[in-house]
PDB file of C-alpha atoms in Angstrom:
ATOM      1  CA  UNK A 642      13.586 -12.412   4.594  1.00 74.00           C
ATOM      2  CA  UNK A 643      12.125  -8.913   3.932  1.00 83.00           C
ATOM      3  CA  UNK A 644       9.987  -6.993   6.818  1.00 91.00           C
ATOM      4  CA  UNK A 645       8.875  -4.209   7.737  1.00 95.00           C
ATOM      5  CA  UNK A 646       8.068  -2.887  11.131  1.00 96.00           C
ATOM      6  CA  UNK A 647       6.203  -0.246  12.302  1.00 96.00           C
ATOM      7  CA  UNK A 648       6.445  -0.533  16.079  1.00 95.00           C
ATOM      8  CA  UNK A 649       4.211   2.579  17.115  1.00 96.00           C
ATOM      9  CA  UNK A 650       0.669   1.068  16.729  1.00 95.00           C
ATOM     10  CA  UNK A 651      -1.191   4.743  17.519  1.00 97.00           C
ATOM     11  CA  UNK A 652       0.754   7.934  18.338  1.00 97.00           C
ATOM     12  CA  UNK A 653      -1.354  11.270  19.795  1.00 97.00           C
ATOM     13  CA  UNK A 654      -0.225  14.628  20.285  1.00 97.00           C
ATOM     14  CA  UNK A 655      -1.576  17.632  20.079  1.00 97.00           C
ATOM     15  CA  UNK A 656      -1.327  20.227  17.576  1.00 97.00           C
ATOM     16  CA  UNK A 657       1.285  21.891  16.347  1.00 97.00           C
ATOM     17  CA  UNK A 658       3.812  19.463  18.012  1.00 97.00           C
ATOM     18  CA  UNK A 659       6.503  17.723  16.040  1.00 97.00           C
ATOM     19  CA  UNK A 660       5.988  13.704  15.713  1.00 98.00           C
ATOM     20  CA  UNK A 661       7.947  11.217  14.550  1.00 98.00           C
ATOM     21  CA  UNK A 662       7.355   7.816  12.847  1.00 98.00           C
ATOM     22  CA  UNK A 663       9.412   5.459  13.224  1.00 98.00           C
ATOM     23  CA  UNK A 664      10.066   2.422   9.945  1.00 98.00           C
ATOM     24  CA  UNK A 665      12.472   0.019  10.555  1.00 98.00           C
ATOM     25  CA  UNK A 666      12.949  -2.947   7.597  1.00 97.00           C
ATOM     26  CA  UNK A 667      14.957  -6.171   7.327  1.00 95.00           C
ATOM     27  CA  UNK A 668      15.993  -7.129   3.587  1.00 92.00           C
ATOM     28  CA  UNK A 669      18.819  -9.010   1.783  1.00 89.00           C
ATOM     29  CA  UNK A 670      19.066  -7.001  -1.481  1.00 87.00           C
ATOM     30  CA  UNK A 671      22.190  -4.205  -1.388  1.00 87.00           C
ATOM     31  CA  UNK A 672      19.106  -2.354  -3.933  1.00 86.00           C
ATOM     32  CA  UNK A 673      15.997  -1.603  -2.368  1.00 89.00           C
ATOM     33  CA  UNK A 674      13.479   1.255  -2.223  1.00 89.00           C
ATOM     34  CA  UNK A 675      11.794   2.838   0.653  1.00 93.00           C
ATOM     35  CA  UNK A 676       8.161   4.357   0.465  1.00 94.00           C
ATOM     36  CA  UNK A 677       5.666   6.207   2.673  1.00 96.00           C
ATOM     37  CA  UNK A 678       2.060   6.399   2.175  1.00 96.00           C
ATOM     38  CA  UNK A 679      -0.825   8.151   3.803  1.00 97.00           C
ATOM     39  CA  UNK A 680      -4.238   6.745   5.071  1.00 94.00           C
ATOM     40  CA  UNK A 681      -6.369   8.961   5.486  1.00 93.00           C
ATOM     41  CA  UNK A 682     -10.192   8.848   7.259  1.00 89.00           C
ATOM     42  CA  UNK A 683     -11.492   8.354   3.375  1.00 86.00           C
ATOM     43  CA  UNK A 684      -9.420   5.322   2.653  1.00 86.00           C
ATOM     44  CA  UNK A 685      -7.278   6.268  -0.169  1.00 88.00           C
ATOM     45  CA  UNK A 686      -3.561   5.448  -0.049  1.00 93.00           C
ATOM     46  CA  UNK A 687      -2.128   8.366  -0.944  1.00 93.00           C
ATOM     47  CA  UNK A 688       1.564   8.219  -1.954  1.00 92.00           C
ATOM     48  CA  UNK A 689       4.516  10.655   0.123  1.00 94.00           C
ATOM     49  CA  UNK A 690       8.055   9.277  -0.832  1.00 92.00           C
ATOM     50  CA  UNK A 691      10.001   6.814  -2.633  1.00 90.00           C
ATOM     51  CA  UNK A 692      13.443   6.800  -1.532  1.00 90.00           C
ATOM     52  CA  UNK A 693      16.143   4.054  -2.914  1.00 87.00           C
ATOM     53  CA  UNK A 694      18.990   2.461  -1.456  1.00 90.00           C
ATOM     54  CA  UNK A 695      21.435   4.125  -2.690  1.00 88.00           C
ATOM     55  CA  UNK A 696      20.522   7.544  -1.857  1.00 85.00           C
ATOM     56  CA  UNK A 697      20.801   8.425   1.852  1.00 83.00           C
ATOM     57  CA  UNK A 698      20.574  12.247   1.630  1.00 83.00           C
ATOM     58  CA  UNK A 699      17.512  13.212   3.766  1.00 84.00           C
ATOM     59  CA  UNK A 700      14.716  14.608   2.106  1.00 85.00           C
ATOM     60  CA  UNK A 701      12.531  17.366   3.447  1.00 88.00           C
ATOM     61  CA  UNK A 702       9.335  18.446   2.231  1.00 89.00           C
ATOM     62  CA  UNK A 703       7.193  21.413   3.429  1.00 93.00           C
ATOM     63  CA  UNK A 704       6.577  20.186   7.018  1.00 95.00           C
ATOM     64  CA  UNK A 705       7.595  16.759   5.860  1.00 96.00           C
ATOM     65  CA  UNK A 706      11.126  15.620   6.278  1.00 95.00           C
ATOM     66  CA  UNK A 707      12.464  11.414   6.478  1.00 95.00           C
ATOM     67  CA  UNK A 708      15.690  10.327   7.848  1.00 95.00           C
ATOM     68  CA  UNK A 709      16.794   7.351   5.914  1.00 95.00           C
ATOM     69  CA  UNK A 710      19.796   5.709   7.860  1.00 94.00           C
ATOM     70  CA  UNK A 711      21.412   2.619   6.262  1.00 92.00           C
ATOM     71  CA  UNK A 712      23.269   1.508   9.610  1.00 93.00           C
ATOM     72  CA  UNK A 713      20.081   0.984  11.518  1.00 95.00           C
ATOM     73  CA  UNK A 714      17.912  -0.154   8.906  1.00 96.00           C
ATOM     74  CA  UNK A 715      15.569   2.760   9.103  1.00 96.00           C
ATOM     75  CA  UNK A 716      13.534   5.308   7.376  1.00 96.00           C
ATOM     76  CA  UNK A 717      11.477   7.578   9.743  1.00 97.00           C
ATOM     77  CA  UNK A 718       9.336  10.445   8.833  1.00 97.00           C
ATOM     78  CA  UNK A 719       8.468  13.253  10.851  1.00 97.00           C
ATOM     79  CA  UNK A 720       6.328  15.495  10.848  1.00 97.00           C
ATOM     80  CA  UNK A 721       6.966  19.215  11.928  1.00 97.00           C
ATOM     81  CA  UNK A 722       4.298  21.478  13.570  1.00 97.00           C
ATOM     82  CA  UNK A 723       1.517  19.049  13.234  1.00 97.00           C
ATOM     83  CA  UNK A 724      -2.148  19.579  11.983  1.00 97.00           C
ATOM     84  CA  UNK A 725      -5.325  18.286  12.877  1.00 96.00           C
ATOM     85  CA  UNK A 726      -4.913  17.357   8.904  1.00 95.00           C
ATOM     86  CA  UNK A 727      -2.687  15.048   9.546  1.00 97.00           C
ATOM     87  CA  UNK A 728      -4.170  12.730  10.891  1.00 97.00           C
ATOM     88  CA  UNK A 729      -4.660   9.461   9.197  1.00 97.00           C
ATOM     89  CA  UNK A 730      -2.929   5.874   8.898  1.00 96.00           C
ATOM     90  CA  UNK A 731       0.941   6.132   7.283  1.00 98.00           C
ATOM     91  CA  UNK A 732       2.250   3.015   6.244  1.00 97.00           C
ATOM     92  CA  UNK A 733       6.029   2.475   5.149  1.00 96.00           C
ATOM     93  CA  UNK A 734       7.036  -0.261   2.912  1.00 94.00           C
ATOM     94  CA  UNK A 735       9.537  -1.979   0.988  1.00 92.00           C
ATOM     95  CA  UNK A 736      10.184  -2.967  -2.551  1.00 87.00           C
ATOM     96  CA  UNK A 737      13.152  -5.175  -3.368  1.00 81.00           C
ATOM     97  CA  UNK A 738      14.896  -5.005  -6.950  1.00 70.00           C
ATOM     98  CA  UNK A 739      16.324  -8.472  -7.069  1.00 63.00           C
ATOM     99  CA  UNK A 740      14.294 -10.332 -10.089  1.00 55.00           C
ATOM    100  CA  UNK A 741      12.792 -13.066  -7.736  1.00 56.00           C
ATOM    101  CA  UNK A 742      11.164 -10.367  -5.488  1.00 57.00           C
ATOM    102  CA  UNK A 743       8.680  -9.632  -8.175  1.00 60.00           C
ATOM    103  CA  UNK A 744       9.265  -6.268  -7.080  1.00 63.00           C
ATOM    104  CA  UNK A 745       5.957  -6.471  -4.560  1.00 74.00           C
ATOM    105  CA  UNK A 746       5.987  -3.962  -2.081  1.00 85.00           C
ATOM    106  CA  UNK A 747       6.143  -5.301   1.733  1.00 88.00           C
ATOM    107  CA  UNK A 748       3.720  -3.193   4.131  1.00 91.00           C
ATOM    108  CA  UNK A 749       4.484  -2.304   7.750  1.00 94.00           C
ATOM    109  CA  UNK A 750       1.074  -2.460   9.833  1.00 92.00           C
ATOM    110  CA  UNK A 751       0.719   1.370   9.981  1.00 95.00           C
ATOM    111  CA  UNK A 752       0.883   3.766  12.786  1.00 97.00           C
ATOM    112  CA  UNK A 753      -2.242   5.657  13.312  1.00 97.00           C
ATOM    113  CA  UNK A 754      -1.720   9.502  13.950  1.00 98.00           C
ATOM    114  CA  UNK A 755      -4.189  11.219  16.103  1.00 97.00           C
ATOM    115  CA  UNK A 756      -3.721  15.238  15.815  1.00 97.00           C
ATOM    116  CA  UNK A 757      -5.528  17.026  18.572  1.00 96.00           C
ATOM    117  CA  UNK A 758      -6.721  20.519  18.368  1.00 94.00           C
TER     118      UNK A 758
ATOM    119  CA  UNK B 768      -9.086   8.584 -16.137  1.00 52.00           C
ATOM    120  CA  UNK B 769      -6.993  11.135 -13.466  1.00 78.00           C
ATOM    121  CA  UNK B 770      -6.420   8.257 -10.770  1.00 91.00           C
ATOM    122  CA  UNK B 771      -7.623   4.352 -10.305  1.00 94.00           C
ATOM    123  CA  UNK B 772     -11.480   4.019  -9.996  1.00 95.00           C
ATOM    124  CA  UNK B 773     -12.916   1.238  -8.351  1.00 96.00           C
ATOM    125  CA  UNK B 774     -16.610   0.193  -8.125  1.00 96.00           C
ATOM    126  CA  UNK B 775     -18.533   0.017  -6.012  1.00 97.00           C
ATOM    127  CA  UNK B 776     -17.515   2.232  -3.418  1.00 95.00           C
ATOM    128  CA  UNK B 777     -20.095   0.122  -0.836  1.00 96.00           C
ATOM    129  CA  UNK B 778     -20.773  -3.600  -1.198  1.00 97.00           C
ATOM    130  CA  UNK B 779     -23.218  -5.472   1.032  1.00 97.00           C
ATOM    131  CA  UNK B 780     -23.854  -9.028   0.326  1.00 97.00           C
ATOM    132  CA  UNK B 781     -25.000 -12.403   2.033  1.00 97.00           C
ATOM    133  CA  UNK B 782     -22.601 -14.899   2.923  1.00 97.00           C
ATOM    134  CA  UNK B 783     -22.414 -17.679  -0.202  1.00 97.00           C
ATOM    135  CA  UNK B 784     -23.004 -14.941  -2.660  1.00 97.00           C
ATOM    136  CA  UNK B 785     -20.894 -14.166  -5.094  1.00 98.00           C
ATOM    137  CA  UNK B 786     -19.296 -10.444  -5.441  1.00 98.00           C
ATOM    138  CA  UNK B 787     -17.767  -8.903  -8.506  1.00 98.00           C
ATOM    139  CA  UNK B 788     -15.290  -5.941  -7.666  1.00 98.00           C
ATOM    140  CA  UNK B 789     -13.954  -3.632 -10.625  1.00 97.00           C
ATOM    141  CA  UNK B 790     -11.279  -1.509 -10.709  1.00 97.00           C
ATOM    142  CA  UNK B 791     -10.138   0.926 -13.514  1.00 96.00           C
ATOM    143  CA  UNK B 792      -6.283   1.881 -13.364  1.00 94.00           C
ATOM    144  CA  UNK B 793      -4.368   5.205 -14.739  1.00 92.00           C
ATOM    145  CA  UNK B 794      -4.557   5.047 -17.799  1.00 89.00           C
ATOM    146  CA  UNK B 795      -0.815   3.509 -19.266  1.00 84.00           C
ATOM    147  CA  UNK B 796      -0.368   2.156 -16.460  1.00 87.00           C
ATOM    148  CA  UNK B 797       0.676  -1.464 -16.761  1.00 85.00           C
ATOM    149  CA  UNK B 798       1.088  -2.705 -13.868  1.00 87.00           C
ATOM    150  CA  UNK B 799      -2.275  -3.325 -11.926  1.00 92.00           C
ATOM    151  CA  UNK B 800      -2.225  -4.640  -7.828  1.00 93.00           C
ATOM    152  CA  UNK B 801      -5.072  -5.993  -5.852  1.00 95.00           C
ATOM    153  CA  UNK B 802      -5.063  -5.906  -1.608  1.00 95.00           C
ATOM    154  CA  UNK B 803      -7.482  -6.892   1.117  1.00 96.00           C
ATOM    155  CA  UNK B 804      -7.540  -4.378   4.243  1.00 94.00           C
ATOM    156  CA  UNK B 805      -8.941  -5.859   7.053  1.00 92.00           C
ATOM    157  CA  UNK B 806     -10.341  -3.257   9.748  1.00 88.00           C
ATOM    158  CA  UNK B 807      -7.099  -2.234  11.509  1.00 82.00           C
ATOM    159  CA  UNK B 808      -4.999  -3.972   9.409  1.00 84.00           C
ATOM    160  CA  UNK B 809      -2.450  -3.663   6.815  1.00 86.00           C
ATOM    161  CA  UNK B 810      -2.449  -4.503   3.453  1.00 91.00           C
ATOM    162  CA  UNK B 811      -2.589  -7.520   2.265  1.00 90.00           C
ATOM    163  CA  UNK B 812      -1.541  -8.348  -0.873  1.00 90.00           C
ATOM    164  CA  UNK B 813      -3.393 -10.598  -3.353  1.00 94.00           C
ATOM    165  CA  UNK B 814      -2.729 -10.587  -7.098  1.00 93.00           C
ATOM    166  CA  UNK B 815      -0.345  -8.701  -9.558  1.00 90.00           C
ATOM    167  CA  UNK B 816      -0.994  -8.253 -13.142  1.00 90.00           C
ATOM    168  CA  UNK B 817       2.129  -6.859 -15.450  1.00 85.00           C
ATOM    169  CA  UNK B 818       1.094  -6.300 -19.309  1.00 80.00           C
ATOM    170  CA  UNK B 819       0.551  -9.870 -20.680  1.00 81.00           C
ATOM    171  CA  UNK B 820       2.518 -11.543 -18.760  1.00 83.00           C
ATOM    172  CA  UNK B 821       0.757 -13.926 -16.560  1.00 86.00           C
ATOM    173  CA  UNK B 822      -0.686 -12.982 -13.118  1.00 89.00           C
ATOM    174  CA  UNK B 823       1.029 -13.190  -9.839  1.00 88.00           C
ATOM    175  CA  UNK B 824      -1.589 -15.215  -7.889  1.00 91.00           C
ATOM    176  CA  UNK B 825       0.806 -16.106  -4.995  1.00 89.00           C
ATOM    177  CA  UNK B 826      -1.327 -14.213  -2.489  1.00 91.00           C
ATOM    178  CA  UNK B 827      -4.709 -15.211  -3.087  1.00 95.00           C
ATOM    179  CA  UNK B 828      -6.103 -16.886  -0.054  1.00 94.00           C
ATOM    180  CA  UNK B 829      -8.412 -19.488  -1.451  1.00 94.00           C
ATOM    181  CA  UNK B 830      -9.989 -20.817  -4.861  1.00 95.00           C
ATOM    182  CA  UNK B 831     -12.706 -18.857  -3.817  1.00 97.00           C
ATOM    183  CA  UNK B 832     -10.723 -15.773  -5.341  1.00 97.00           C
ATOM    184  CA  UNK B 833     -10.172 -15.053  -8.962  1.00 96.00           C
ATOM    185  CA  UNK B 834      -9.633 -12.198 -10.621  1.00 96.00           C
ATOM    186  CA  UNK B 835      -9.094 -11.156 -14.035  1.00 95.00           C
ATOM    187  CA  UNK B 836      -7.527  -8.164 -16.601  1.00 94.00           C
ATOM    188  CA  UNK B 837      -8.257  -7.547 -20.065  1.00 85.00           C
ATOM    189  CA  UNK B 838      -5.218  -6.123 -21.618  1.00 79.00           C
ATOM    190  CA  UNK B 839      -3.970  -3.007 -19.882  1.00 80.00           C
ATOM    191  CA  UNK B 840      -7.092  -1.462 -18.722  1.00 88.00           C
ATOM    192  CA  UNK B 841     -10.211  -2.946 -16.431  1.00 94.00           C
ATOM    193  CA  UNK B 842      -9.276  -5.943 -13.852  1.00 96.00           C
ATOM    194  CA  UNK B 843     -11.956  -7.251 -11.916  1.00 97.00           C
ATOM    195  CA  UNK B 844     -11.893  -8.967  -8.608  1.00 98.00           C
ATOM    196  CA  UNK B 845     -14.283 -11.971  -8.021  1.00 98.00           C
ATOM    197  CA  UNK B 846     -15.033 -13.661  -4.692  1.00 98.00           C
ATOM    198  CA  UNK B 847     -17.125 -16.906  -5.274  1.00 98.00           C
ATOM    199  CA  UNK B 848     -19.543 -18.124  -1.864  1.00 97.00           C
ATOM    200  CA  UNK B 849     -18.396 -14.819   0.410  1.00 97.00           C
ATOM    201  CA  UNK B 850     -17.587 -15.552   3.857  1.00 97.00           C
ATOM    202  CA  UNK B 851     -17.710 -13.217   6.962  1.00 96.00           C
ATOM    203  CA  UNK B 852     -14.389 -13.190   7.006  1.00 96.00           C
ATOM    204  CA  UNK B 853     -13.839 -12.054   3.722  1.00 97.00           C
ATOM    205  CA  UNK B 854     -15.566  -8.617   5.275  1.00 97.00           C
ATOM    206  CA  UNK B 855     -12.860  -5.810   4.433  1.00 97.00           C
ATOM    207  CA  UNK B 856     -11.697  -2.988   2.334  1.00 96.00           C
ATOM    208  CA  UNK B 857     -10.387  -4.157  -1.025  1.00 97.00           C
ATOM    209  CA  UNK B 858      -7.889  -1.980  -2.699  1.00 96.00           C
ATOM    210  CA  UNK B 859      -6.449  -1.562  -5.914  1.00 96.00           C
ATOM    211  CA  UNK B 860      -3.492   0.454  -7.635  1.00 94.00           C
ATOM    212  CA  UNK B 861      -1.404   0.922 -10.358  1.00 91.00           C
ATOM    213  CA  UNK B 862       1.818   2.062 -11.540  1.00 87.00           C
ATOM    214  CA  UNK B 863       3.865   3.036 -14.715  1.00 81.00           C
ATOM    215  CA  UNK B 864       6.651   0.259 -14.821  1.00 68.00           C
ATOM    216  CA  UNK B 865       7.081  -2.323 -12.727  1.00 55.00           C
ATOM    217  CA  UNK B 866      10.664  -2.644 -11.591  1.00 55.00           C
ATOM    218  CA  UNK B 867      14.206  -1.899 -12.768  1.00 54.00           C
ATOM    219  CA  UNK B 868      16.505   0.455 -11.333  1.00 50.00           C
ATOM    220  CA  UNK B 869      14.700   3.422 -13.241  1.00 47.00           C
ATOM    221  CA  UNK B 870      11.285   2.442 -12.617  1.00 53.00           C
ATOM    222  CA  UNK B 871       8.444   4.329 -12.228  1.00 57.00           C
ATOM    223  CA  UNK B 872       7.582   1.797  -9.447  1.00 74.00           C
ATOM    224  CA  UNK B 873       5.273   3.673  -7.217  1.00 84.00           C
ATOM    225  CA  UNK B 874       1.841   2.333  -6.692  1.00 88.00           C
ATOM    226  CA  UNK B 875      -1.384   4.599  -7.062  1.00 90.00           C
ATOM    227  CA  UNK B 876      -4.483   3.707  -5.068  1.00 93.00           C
ATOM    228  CA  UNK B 877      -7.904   3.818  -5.734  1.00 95.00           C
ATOM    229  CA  UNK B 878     -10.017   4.972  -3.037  1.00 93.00           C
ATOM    230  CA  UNK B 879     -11.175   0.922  -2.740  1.00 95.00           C
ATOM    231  CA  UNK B 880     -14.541  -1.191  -2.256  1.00 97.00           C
ATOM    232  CA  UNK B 881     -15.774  -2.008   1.337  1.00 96.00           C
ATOM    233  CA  UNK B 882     -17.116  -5.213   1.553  1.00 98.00           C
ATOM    234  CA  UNK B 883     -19.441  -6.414   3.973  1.00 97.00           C
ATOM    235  CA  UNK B 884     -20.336  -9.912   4.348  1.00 97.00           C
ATOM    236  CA  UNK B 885     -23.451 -10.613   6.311  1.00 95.00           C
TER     237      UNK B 885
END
C-alpha cells in the first residue's frame, strides 16, 4: 500500500539555521513521483517540487535543496539559512503512475516549521 | 483566471443547513480536485473530476456530499444538513493533465473556503 510519513510533527529553530525535513514513503509502483508543497499562515498550498522515480539527481534551489534517495525510501528537503519566511506547513506526497492509482496524490500529515527571529 | 479561485473565502452556517462551495480552476486545466483540511490535519481527499469522464467519488465521506462540474471550468462542492464535524478548510486545485509519464501532473491550489459549522 502507498504512504507517506512525515515523522517530525513541528520543528523550531531559529533563524538563519539550516533545517531539515524529513519524507519517507512506502509504494509498490517501480514509477512514482515525489512532491513538496508549502502551507503557509494564509492557507494556500503552494507547490515546491515534483521529482519522479527515475531521476535521483538532487535538486537544489536558491536556499532550497531535496535529497531523494531510492534505498531508503526518502525525499527530504532542507532548507539552508532559514527565514522567519519560512515558516509555514510543508507537506510531501506521492503520486503513483500505475493506471489503478488514479494517479491521486497521497499526503504526509505535514511538519510545521517555526522560524524564530 | 491566473490561479484557482474559490468562494467564499469565509463560510459560517448552522448545523442542518445546507452549504454550497465554488471553486474556479486555471483555466485549461482539466483536471479539477476537491480536499477537506481539518485544523491540524492533512489533506483529505474527496472527489476528482478529469474532462468528461466520470467523477472519482471514492473519498466522499457521506451522501451528505455531492459535488458537481460543468465541463472544464466551475465545480461546486455541496454539503447537505452540515454537521460540526464537517467544520474545516475545504480546498480545491487543478492541474494540466492528469497522469502519464509526461504529465503535467502537479496540482494548483486555491487559497480554499473555511467552513464553520455552528
Amino acid at each position: 500500500a502507498q504512504k507517506v510519513t512525515q515523522a517530525q510533527t513541528e520543528i523550531s529553530v531559529v533563524e538563519k539555521e539550516d533545517v531539515t525535513l524529513d519524507c519517507v514513503y512506502e509504494t509498490r509502483d517501480t514509477t512514482y513521483y515525489l512532491f513538496w508543497y508549502k502551507q503557509p499562515p494564509s492557507g494556500e498550498l503552494v507547490f515546491l517540487i515534483r521529482r519522479n522515480s527515475f531521476d535521483e539527481q538532487n535538486e537544489i534551489s536558491g536556499r532550497y535543496s531535496w535529497n531523494f534517495q531510492k534505498s531508503t525510501s526518502s525525499f527530504n528537503f532542507t532548507i539552508t539559512a532559514s527565514q522567519v519566511v519560512d515558516s509555514a506547513v510543508y507537506f510531501c506526497a506521492l503520486s503513483e503512475a500505475s493506471l489503478d492509482s488514479n494517479y491521486q496524490l497521497i499526503w504526509g500529515a505535514g511538519t510545521k516549521l517555526i522560524i524564530k527571529p | 483566471g491566473a490561479g484557482v479561485s474559490q468562494s467564499p473565502s469565509n463560510k459560517v452556517t448552522e448545523k442542518g443547513k445546507d452549504v454550497e462551495l465554488r471553486c474556479d480552476p486555471i483555466s485549461g486545466h482539466t483536471a479539477l480536485y476537491w480536499y477537506r483540511q481539518r485544523l491540524g490535519q492533512g489533506l483529505e481527499f474527496l472527489i476528482y473530476f478529469q474532462g468528461n469522464s466520470a467523477p472519482d467519488k471514492s473519498g466522499l465521506p457521506s451522501d451528505r456530499f455531492s459535488a458537481e462540474r460543468t465541463g472544464e471550468s466551475v465545480s461546486t462542492l455541496t454539503i447537505q444538513r452540515t454537521q460540526q464535524e464537517d467544520s474545516a478548510v475545504y480546498l480545491c486545485a487543478s492541474s494540466l493533465v492528469r497522469g502519464g509519464a509526461l504529465a503535467k501532473n502537479i496540482q494548483y491550489f486555491g487559497a480554499g473556503t473555511r467552513l464553520s459549522v455552528l
